JSON list of C-alpha atoms in Angstrom, two decimals:
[
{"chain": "A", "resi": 1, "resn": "UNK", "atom": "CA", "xyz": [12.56, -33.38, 29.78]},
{"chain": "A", "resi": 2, "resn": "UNK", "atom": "CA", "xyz": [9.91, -31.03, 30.26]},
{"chain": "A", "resi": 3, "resn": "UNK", "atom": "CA", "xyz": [8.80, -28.36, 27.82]},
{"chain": "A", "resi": 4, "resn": "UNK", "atom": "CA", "xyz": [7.62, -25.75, 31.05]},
{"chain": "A", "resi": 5, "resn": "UNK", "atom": "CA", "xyz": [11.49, -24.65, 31.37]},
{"chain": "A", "resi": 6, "resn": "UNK", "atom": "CA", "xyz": [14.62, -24.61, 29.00]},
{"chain": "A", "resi": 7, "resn": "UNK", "atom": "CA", "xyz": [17.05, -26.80, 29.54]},
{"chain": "A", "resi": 8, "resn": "UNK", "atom": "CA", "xyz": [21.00, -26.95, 27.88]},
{"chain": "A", "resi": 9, "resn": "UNK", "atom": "CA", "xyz": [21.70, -30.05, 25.95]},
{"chain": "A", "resi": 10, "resn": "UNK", "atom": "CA", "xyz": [25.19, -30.28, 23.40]},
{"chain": "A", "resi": 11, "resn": "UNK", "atom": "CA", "xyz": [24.18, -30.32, 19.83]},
{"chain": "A", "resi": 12, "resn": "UNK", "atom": "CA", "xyz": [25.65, -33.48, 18.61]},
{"chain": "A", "resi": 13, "resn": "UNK", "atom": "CA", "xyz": [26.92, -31.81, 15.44]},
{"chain": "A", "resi": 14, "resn": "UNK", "atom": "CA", "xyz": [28.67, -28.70, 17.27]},
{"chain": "A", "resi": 15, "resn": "UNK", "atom": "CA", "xyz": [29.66, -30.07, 19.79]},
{"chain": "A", "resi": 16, "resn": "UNK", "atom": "CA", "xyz": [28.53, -26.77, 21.43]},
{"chain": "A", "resi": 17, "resn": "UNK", "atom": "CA", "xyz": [26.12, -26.25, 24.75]},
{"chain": "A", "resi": 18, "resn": "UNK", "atom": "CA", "xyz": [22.72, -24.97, 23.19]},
{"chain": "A", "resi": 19, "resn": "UNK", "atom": "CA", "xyz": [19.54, -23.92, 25.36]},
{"chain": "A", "resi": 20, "resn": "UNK", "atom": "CA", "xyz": [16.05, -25.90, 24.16]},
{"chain": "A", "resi": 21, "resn": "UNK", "atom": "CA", "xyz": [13.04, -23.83, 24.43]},
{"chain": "A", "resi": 22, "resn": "UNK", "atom": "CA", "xyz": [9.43, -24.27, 24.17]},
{"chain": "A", "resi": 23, "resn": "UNK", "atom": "CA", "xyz": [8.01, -23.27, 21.04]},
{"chain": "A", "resi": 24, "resn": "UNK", "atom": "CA", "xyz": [4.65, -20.96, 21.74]},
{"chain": "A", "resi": 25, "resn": "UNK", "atom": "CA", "xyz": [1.21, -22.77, 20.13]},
{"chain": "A", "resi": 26, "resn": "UNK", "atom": "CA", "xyz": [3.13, -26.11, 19.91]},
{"chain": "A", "resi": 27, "resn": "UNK", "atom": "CA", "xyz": [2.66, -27.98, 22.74]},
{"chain": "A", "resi": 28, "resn": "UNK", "atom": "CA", "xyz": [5.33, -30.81, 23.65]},
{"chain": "A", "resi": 29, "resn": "UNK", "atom": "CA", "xyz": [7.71, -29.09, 21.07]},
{"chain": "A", "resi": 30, "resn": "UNK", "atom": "CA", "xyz": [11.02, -27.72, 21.44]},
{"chain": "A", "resi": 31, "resn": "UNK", "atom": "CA", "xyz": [13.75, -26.05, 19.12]},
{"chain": "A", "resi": 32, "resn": "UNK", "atom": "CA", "xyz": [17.06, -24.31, 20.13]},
{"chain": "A", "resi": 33, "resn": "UNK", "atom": "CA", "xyz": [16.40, -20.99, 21.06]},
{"chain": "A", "resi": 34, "resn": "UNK", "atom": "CA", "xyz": [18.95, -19.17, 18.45]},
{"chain": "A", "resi": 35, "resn": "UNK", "atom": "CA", "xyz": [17.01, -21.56, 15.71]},
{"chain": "A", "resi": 36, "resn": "UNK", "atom": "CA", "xyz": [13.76, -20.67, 17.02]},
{"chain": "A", "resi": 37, "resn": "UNK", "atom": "CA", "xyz": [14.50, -16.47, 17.44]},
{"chain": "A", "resi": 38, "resn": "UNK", "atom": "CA", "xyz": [15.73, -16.54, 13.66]},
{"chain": "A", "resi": 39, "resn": "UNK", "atom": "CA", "xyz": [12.89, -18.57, 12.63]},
{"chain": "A", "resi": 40, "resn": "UNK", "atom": "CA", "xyz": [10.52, -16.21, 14.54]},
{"chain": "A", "resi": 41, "resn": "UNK", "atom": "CA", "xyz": [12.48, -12.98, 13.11]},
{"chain": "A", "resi": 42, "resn": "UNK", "atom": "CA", "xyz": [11.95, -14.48, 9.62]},
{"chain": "A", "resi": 43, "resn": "UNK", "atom": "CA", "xyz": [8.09, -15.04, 10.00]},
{"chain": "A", "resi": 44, "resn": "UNK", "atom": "CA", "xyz": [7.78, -11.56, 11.11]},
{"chain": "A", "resi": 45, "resn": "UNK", "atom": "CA", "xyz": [9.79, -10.17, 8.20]},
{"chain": "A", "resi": 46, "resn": "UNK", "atom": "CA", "xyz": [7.16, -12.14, 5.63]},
{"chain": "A", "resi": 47, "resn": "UNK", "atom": "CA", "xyz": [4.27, -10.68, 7.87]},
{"chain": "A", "resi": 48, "resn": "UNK", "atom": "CA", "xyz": [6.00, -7.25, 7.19]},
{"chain": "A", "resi": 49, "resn": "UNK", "atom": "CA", "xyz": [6.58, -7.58, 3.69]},
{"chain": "A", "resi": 50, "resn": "UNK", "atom": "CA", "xyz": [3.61, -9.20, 2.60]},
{"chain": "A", "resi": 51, "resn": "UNK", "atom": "CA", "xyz": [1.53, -6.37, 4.73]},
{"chain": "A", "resi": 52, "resn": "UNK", "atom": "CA", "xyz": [3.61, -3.82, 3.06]},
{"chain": "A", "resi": 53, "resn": "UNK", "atom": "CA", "xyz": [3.16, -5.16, -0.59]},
{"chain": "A", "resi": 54, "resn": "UNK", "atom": "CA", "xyz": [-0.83, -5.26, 0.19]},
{"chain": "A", "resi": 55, "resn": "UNK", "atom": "CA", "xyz": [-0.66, -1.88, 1.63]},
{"chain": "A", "resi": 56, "resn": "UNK", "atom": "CA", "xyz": [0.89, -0.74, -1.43]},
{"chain": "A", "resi": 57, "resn": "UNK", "atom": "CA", "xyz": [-1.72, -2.03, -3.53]},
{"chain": "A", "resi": 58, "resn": "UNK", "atom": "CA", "xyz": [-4.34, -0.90, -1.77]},
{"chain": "A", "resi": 59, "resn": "UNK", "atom": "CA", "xyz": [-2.87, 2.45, -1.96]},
{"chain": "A", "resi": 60, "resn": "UNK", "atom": "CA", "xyz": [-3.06, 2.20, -5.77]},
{"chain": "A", "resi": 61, "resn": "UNK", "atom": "CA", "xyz": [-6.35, 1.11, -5.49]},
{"chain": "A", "resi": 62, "resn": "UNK", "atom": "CA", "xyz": [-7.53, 4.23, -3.32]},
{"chain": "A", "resi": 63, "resn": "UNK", "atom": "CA", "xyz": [-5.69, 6.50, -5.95]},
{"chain": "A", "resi": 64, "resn": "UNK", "atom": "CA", "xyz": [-7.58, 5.22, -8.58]},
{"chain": "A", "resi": 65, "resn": "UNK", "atom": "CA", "xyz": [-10.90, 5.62, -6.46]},
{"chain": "A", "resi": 66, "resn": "UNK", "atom": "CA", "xyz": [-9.47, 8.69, -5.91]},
{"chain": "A", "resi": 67, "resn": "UNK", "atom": "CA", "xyz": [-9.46, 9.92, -9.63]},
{"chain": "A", "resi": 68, "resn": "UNK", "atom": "CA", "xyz": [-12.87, 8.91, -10.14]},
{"chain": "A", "resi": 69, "resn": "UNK", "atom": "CA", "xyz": [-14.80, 10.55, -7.02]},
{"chain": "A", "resi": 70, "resn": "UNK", "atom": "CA", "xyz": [-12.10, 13.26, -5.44]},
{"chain": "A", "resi": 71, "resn": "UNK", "atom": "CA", "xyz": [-13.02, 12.53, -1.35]},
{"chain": "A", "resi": 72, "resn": "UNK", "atom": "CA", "xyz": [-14.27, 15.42, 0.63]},
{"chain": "A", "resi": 73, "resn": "UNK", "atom": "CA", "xyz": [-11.30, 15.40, 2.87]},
{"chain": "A", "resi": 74, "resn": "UNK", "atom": "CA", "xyz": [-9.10, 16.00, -0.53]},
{"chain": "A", "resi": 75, "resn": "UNK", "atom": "CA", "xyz": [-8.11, 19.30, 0.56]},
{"chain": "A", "resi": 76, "resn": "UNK", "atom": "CA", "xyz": [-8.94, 19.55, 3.84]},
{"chain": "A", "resi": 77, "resn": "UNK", "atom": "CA", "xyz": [-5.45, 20.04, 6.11]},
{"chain": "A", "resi": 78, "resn": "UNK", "atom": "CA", "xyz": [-7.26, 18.64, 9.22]},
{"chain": "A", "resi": 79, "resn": "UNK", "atom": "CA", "xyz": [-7.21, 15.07, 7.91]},
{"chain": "A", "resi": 80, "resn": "UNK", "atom": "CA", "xyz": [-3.12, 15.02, 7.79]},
{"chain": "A", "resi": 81, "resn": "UNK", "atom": "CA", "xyz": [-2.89, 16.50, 11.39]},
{"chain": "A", "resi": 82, "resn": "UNK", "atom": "CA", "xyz": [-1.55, 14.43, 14.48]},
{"chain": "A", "resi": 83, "resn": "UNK", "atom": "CA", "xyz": [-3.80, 16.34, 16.73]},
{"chain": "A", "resi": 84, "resn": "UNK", "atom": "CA", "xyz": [-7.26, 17.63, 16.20]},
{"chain": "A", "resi": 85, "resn": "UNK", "atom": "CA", "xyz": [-9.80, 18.83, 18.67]},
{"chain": "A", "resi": 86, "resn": "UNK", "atom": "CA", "xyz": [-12.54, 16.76, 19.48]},
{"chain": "A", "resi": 87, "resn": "UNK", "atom": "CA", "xyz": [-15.55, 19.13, 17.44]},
{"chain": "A", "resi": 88, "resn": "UNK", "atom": "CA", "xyz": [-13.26, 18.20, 14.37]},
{"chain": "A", "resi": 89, "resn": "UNK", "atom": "CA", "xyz": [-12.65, 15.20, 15.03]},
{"chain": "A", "resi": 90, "resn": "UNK", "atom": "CA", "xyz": [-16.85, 14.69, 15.49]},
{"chain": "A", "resi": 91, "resn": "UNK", "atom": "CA", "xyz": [-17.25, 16.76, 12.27]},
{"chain": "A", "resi": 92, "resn": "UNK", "atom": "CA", "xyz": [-14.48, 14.78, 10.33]},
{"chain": "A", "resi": 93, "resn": "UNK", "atom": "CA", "xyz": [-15.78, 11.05, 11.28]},
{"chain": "A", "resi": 94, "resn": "UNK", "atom": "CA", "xyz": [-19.40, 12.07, 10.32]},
{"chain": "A", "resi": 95, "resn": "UNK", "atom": "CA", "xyz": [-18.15, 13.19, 6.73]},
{"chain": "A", "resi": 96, "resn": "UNK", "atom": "CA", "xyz": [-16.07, 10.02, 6.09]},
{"chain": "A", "resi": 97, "resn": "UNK", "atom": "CA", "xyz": [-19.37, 8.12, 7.40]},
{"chain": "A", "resi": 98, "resn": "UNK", "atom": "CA", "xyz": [-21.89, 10.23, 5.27]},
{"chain": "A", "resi": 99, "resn": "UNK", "atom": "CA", "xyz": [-20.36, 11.86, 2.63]},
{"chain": "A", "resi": 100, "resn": "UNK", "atom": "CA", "xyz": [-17.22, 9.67, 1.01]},
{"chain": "A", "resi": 101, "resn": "UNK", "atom": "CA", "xyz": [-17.80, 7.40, -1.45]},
{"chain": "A", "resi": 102, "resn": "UNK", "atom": "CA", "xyz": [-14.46, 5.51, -1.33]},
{"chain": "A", "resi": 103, "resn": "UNK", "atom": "CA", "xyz": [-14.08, 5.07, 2.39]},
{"chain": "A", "resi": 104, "resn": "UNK", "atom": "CA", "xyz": [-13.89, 1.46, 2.46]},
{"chain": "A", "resi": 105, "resn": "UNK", "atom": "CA", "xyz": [-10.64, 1.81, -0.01]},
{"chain": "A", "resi": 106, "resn": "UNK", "atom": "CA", "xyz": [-9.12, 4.21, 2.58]},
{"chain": "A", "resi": 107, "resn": "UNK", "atom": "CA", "xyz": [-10.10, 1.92, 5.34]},
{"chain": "A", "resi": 108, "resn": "UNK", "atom": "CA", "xyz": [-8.72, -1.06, 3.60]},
{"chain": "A", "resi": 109, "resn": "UNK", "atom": "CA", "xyz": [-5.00, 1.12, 2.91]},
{"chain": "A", "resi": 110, "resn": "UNK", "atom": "CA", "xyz": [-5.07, 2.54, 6.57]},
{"chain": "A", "resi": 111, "resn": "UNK", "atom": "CA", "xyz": [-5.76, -0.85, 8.27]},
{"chain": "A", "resi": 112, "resn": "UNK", "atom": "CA", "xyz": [-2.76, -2.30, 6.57]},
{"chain": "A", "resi": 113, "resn": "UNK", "atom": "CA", "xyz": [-0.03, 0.75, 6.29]},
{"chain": "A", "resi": 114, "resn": "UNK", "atom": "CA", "xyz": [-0.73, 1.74, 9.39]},
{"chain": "A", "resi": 115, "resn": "UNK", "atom": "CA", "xyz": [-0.14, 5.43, 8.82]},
{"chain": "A", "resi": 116, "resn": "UNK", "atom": "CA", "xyz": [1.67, 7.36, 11.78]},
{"chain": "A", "resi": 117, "resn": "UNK", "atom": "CA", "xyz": [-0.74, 10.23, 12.09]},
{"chain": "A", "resi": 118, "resn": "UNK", "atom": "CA", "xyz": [-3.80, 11.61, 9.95]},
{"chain": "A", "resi": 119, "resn": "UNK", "atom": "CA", "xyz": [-7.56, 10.80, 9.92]},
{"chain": "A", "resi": 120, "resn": "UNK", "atom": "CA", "xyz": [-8.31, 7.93, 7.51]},
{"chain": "A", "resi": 121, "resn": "UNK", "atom": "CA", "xyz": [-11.80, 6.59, 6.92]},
{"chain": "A", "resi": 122, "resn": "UNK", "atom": "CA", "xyz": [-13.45, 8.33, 10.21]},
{"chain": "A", "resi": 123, "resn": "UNK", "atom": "CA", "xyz": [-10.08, 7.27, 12.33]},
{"chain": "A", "resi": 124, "resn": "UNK", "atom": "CA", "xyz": [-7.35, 9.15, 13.78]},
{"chain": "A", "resi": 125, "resn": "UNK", "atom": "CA", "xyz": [-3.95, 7.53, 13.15]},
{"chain": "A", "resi": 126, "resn": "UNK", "atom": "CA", "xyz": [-1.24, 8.95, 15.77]},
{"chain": "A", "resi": 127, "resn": "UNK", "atom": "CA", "xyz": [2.18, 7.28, 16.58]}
]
């Protein structure tokens, strides 16, 4: 059998018709294809919670940058919009880039949440 295109064997413990597929990055490997969809669903659930877990501490660690040197987008309303022009959105990048001591935090926190919208570390976030 070749690995290029499924094939239907019966599972010798079902009894039951079951299609093999390849399994991507493996080469010469196959798994049934409900098997391999839960395994793949289950990898991506990890990926999502350990991303979320190091999102959240990152978070923490941006608040407590946060405490010690207050950012200068702090109260600024432009950084939580979904749309800014592009003279703000200049203006904004060049104060995350000059002027804010804990970017590198917020970069860290917005590269891993993945925030929907707002302006984190010199980037606009948008869904």
């Amino acid at each position: 059998m070749t690995t290029d295109t499924p094939s239907r064997v019966t599972d010798v413990t079902t009894g039951e018709e079951v299609e093999l597929v390849p399994v991507p990055g493996q080469p010469g490997m196959v798994m049934i294809r409900a098997e391999l969809e839960q395994a793949m669903a289950d990898r991506s659930a990890a990926d999502d919670y350990d991303r979320h877990t190091t999102a959240v501490e990152q978070y923490e660690r941006l608040g407590r940058a946060m405490a010690t040197w207050p950012p200068p987008c702090d109260t600024d309303l432009r950084y939580v919009t979904e749309a800014l022009p592009a003279a703000d959105r200049l203006e904004m990048q060049q104060t995350c880039l000059t002027r804010c001591l804990i970017r590198e935090q917020c970069d860290a926190y917005a590269r891993l949440a993945r925030p929907p919208a707002g302006f984190w570390a010199g980037r606009a976030y948008t869904s």
